[in-house]
mmCIF file of C-alpha atoms in Angstrom:
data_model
loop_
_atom_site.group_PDB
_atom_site.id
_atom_site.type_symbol
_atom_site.label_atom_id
_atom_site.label_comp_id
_atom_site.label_asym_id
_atom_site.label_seq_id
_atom_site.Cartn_x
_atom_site.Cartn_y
_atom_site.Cartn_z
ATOM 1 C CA UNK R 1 -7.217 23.680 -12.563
ATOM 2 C CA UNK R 2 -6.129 27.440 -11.010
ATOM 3 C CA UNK R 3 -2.951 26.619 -8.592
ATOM 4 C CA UNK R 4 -3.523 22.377 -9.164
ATOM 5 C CA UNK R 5 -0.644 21.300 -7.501
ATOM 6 C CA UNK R 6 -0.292 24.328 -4.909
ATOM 7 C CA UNK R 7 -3.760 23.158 -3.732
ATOM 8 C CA UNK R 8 -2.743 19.732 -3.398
ATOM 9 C CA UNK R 9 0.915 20.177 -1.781
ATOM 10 C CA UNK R 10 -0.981 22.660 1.087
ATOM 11 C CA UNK R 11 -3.901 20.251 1.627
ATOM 12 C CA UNK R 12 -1.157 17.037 1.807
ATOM 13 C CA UNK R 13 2.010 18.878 3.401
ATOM 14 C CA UNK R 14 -1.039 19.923 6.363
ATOM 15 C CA UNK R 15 -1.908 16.506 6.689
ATOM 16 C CA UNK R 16 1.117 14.822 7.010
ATOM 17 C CA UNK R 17 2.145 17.293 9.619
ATOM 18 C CA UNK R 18 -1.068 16.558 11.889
ATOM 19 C CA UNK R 19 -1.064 12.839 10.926
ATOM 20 C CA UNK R 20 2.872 12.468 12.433
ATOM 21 C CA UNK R 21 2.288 14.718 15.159
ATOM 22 C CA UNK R 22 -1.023 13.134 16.066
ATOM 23 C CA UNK R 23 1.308 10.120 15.743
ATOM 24 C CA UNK R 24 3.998 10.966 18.462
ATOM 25 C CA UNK R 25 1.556 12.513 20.946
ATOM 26 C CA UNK R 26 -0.695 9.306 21.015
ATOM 27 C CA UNK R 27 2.463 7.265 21.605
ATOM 28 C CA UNK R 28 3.493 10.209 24.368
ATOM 29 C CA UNK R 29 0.869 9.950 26.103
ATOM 30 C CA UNK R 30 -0.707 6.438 25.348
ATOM 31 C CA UNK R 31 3.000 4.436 25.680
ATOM 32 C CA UNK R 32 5.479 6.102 26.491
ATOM 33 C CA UNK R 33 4.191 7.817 29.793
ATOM 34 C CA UNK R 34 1.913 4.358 30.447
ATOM 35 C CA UNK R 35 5.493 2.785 31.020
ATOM 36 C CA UNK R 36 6.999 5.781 33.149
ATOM 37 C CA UNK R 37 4.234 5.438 35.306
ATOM 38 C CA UNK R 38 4.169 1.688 35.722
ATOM 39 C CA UNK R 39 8.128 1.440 36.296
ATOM 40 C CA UNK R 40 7.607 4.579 39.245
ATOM 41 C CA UNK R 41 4.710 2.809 40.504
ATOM 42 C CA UNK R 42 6.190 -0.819 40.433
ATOM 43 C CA UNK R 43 9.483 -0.098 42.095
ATOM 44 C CA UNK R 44 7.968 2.492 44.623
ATOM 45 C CA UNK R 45 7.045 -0.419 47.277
ATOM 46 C CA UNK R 46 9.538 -3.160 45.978
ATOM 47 C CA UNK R 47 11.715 -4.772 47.929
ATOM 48 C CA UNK R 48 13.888 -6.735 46.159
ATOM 49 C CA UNK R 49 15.114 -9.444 48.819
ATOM 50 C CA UNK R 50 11.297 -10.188 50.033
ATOM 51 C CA UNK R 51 10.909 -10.780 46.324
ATOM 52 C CA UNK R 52 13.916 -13.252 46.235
ATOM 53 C CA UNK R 53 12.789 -14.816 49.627
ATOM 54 C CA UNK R 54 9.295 -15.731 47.836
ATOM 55 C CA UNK R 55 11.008 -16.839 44.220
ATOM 56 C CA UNK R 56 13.549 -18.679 46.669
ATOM 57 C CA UNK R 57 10.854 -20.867 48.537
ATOM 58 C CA UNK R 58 8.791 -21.338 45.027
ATOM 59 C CA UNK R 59 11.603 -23.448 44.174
ATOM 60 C CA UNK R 60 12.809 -21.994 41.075
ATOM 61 C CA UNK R 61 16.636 -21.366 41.982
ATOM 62 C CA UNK R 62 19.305 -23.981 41.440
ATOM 63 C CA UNK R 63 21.750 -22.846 43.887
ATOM 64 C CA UNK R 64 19.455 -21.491 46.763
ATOM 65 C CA UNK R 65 17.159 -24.445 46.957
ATOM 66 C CA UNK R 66 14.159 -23.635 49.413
ATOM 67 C CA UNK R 67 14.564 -25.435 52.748
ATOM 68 C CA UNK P 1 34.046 -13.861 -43.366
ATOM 69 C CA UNK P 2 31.760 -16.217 -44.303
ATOM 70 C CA UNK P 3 28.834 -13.658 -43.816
ATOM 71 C CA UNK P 4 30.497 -11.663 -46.041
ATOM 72 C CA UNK P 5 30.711 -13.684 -48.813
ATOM 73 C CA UNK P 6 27.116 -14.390 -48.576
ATOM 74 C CA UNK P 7 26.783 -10.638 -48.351
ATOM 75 C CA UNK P 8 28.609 -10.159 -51.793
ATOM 76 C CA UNK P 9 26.462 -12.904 -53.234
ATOM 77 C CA UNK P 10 22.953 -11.923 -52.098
ATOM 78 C CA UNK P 11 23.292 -8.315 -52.545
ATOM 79 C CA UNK P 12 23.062 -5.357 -50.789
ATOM 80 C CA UNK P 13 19.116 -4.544 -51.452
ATOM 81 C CA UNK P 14 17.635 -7.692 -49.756
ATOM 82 C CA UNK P 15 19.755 -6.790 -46.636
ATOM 83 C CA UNK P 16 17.131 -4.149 -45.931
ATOM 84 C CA UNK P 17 14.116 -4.138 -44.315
ATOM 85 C CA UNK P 18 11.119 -4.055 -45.909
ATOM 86 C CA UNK P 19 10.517 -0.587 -44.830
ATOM 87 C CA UNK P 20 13.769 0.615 -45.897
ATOM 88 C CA UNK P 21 12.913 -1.295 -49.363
ATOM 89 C CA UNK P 22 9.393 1.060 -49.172
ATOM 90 C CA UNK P 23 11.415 4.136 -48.859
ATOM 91 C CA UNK P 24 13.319 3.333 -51.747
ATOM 92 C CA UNK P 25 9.832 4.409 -53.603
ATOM 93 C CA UNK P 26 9.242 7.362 -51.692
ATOM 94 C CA UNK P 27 11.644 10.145 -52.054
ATOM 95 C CA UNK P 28 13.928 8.336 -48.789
ATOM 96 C CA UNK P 29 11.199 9.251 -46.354
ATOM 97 C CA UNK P 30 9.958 6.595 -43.939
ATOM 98 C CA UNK P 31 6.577 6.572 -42.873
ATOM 99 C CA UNK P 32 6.193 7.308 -39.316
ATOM 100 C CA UNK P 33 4.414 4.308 -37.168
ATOM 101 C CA UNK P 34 1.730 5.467 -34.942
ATOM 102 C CA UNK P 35 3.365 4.894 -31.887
ATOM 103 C CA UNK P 36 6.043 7.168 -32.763
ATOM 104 C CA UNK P 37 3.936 10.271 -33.296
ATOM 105 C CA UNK P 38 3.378 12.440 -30.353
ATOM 106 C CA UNK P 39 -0.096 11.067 -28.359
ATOM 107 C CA UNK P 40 -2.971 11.911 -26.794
ATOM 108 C CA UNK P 41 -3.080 11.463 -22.877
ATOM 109 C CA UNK P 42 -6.116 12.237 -20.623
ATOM 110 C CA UNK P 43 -4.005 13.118 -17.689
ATOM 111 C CA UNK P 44 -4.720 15.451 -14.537
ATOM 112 C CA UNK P 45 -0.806 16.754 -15.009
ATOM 113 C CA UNK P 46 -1.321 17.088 -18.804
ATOM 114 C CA UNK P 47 -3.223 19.879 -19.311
ATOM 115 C CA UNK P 48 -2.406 20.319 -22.899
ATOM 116 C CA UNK P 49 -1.707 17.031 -24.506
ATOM 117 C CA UNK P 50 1.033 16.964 -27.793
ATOM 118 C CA UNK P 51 -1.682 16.004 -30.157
ATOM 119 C CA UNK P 52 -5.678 16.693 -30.298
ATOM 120 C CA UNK P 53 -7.969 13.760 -29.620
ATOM 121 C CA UNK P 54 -9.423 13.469 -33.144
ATOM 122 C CA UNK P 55 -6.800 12.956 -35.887
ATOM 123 C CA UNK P 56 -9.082 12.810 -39.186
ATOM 124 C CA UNK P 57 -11.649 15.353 -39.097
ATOM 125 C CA UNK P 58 -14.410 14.505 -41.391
ATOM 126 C CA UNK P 59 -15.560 16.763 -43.839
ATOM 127 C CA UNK P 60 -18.215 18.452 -41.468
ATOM 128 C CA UNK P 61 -15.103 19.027 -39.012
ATOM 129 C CA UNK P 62 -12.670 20.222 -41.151
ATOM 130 C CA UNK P 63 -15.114 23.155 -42.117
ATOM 131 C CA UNK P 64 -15.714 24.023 -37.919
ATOM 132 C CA UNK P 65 -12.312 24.189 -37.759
ATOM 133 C CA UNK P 66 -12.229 26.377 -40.692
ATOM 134 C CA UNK P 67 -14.334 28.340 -39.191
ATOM 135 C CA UNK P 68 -12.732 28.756 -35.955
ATOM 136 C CA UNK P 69 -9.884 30.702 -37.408
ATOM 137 C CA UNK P 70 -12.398 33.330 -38.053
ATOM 138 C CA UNK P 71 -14.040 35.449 -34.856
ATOM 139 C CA UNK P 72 -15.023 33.139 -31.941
ATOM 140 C CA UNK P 73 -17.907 35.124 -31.072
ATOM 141 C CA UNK P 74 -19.604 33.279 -34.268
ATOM 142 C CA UNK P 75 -19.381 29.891 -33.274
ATOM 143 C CA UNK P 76 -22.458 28.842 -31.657
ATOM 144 C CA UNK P 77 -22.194 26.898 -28.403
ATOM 145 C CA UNK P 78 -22.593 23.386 -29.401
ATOM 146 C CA UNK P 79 -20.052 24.596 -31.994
ATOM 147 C CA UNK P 80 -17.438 25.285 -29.440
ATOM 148 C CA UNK P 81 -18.512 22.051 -27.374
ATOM 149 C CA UNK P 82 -17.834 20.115 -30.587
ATOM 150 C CA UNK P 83 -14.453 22.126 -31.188
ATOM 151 C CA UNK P 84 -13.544 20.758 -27.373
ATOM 152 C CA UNK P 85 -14.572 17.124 -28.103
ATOM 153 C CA UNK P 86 -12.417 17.190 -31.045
ATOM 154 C CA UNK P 87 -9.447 18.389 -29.314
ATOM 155 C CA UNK P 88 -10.081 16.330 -25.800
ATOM 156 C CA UNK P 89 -11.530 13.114 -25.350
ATOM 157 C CA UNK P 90 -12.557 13.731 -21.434
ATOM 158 C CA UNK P 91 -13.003 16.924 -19.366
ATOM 159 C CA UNK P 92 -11.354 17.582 -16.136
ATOM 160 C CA UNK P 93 -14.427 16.374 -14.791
ATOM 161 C CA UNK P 94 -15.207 12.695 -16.589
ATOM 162 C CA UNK P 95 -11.105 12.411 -16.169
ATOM 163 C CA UNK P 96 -11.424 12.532 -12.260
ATOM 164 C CA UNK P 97 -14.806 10.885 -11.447
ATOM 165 C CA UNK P 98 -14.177 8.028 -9.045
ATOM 166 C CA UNK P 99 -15.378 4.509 -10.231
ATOM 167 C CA UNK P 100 -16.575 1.568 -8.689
ATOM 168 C CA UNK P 101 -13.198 -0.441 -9.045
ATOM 169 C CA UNK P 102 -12.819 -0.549 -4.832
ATOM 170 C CA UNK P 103 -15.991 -2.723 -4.937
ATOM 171 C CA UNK P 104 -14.474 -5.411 -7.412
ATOM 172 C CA UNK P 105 -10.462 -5.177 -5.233
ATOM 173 C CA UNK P 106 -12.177 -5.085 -1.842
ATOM 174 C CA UNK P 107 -14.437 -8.730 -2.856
ATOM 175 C CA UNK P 108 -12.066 -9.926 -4.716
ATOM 176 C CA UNK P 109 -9.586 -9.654 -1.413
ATOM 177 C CA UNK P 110 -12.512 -10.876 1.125
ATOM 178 C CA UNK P 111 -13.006 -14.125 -1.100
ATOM 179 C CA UNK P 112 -9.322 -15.146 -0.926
ATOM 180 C CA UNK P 113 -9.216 -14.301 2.276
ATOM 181 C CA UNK P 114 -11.762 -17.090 2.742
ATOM 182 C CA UNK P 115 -10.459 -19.821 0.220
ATOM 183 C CA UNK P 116 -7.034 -19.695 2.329
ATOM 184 C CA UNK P 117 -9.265 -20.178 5.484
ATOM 185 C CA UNK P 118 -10.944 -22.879 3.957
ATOM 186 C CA UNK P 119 -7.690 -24.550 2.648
ATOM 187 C CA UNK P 120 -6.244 -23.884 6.327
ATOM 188 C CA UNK P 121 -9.304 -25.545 7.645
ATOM 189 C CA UNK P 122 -8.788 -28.874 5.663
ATOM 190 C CA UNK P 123 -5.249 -29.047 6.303
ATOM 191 C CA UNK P 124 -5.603 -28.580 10.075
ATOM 192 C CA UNK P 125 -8.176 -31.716 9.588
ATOM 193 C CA UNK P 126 -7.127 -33.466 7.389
ATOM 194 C CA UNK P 127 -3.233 -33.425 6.980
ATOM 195 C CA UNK P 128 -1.790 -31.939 10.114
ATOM 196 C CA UNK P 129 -0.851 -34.517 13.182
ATOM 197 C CA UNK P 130 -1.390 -33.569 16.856
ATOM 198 C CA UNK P 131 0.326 -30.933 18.072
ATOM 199 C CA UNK P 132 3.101 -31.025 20.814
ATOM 200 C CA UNK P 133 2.521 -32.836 24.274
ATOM 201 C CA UNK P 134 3.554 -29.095 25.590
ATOM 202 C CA UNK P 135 0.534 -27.477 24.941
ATOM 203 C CA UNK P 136 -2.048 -29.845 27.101
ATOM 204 C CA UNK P 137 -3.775 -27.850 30.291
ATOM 205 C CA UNK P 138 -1.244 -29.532 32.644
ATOM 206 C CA UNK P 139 1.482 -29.014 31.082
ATOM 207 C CA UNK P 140 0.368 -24.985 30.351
ATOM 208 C CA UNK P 141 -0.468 -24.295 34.199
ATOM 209 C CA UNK P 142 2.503 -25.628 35.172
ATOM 210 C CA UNK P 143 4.220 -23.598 33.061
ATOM 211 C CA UNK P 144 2.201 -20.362 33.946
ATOM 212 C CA UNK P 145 2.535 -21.259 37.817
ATOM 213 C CA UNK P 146 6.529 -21.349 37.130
ATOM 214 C CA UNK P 147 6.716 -18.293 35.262
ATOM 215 C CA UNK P 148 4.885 -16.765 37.504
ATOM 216 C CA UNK P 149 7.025 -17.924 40.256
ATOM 217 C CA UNK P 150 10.252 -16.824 38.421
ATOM 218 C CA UNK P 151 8.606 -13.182 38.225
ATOM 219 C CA UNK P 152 8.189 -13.033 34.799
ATOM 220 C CA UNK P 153 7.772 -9.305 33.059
ATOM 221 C CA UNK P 154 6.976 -7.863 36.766
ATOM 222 C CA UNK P 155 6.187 -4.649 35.596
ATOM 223 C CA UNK P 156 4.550 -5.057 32.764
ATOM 224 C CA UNK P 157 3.650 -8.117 32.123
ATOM 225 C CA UNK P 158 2.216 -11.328 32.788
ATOM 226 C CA UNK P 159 3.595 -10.980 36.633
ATOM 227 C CA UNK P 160 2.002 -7.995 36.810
ATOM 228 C CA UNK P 161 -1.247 -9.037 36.213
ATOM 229 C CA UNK P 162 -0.942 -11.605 38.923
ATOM 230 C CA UNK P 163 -2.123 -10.950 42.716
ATOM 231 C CA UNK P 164 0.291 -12.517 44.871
ATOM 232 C CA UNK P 165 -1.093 -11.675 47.996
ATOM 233 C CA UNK P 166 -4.702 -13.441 46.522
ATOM 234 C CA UNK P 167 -2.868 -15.781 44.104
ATOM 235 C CA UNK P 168 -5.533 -15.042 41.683
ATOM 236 C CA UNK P 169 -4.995 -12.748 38.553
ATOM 237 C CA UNK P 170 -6.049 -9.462 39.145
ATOM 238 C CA UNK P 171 -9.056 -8.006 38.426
#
């Protein structure tokens, strides 16, 4: 029963500071830099008015009908 | 005013309560309920509760205790074990042994669990009518093949999953 709650304040204050850490490095590395990579790799080769050619002649504009 | 009156002609003494009325015999002391006492916990926090676990030592208890004022080298050990049982009810130990409670929550949650399926189940077939014209397989590719047309979530998304060049999702 020595140092009860000193014991259970270091063993919980360590664990909530690996838990939350653990936390935001998994998002990091696991979201966050998933996304970067996907917008850098999407909009290396785009080009935007071959894109609105094909959306053009798929018919889905109002007022630029394909022709 | 009326209360009062009835007050003047009932008397003060059945006003009381009958504990009040009790005291009247007993030098204006009240007895003090049980609940007002200080208690007995068996707490992890509570090291040393207000009162001891046994409150009316027999006869055989009152003379260990008596005998416990004296050296403590005398008492034997099942003396001093029976000393501790007077005085706690559970050690540290009894206090924080686990029990098999999780069992009982976790199958009492998993059977619920499945009565609302089955209730789902019998209202999807028995009480619920068919569902919107908007979700047949026509009306779904079509609805794909235009949101796939109108780029959709390009980067991310379902248009990103598509392979224009092959228009076939990709791999």
């Amino acid at each position: 029963m020595r140092r009860l709650l000193a014991r259970r304040m270091k063993f919980h204050l360590l664990g909530a500071f690996l838990v939350s850490v653990g936390c935001a490095t998994l998002y990091k590395f696991g979201i966050a830099e998933a996304r970067k990579r996907a917008y850098t790799e999407f909009y290396k080769s785009y080009d935007p008015m071959k894109d609105f050619e094909a959306m053009k002649a798929a018919g889905v504009f109002e007022s630029a009908p394909p022709k | 005013m009326l209360a009062s009156r009835v007050f003047g002609l009932v008397g003060r003494r059945s006003i009381c309560t009958s504990l009040c009325l009790r005291a009247h015999g007993h030098a204006g002391v009240v007895k003090a309920e049980d609940y007002a006492l200080p208690a007995y916990v068996d707490r992890r926090d509570v090291p040393l509760p207000e009162a001891a676990f046994v409150r009316d030592l027999s006869a055989q208890q009152k003379a260990l205790k008596e005998k416990e004022k004296a050296s403590w080298t005398a008492l034997s050990v099942d003396e001093k074990v029976e000393l501790y049982r007077m005085k706690f009810n559970e050690t540290y130990a009894e206090m924080n042994k686990g029990t098999n409670e999780w069992k009982t929550i976790l199958g009492g949650v998993l059977f619920f669990l499945g009565l609302t399926g089955v209730i789902l189940i019998w209202q999807k077939h028995f009480m619920y009518g068919p569902i919107p014209h908007t979700f047949s397989e026509d009306w779904l590719s079509a609805q794909t093949k235009r949101m796939l047309d109108m780029r959709v979530n390009p980067l991310e998304g379902i248009s990103a999953h598509w392979d224009y060049d092959k228009n076939e999702w990709k791999k």
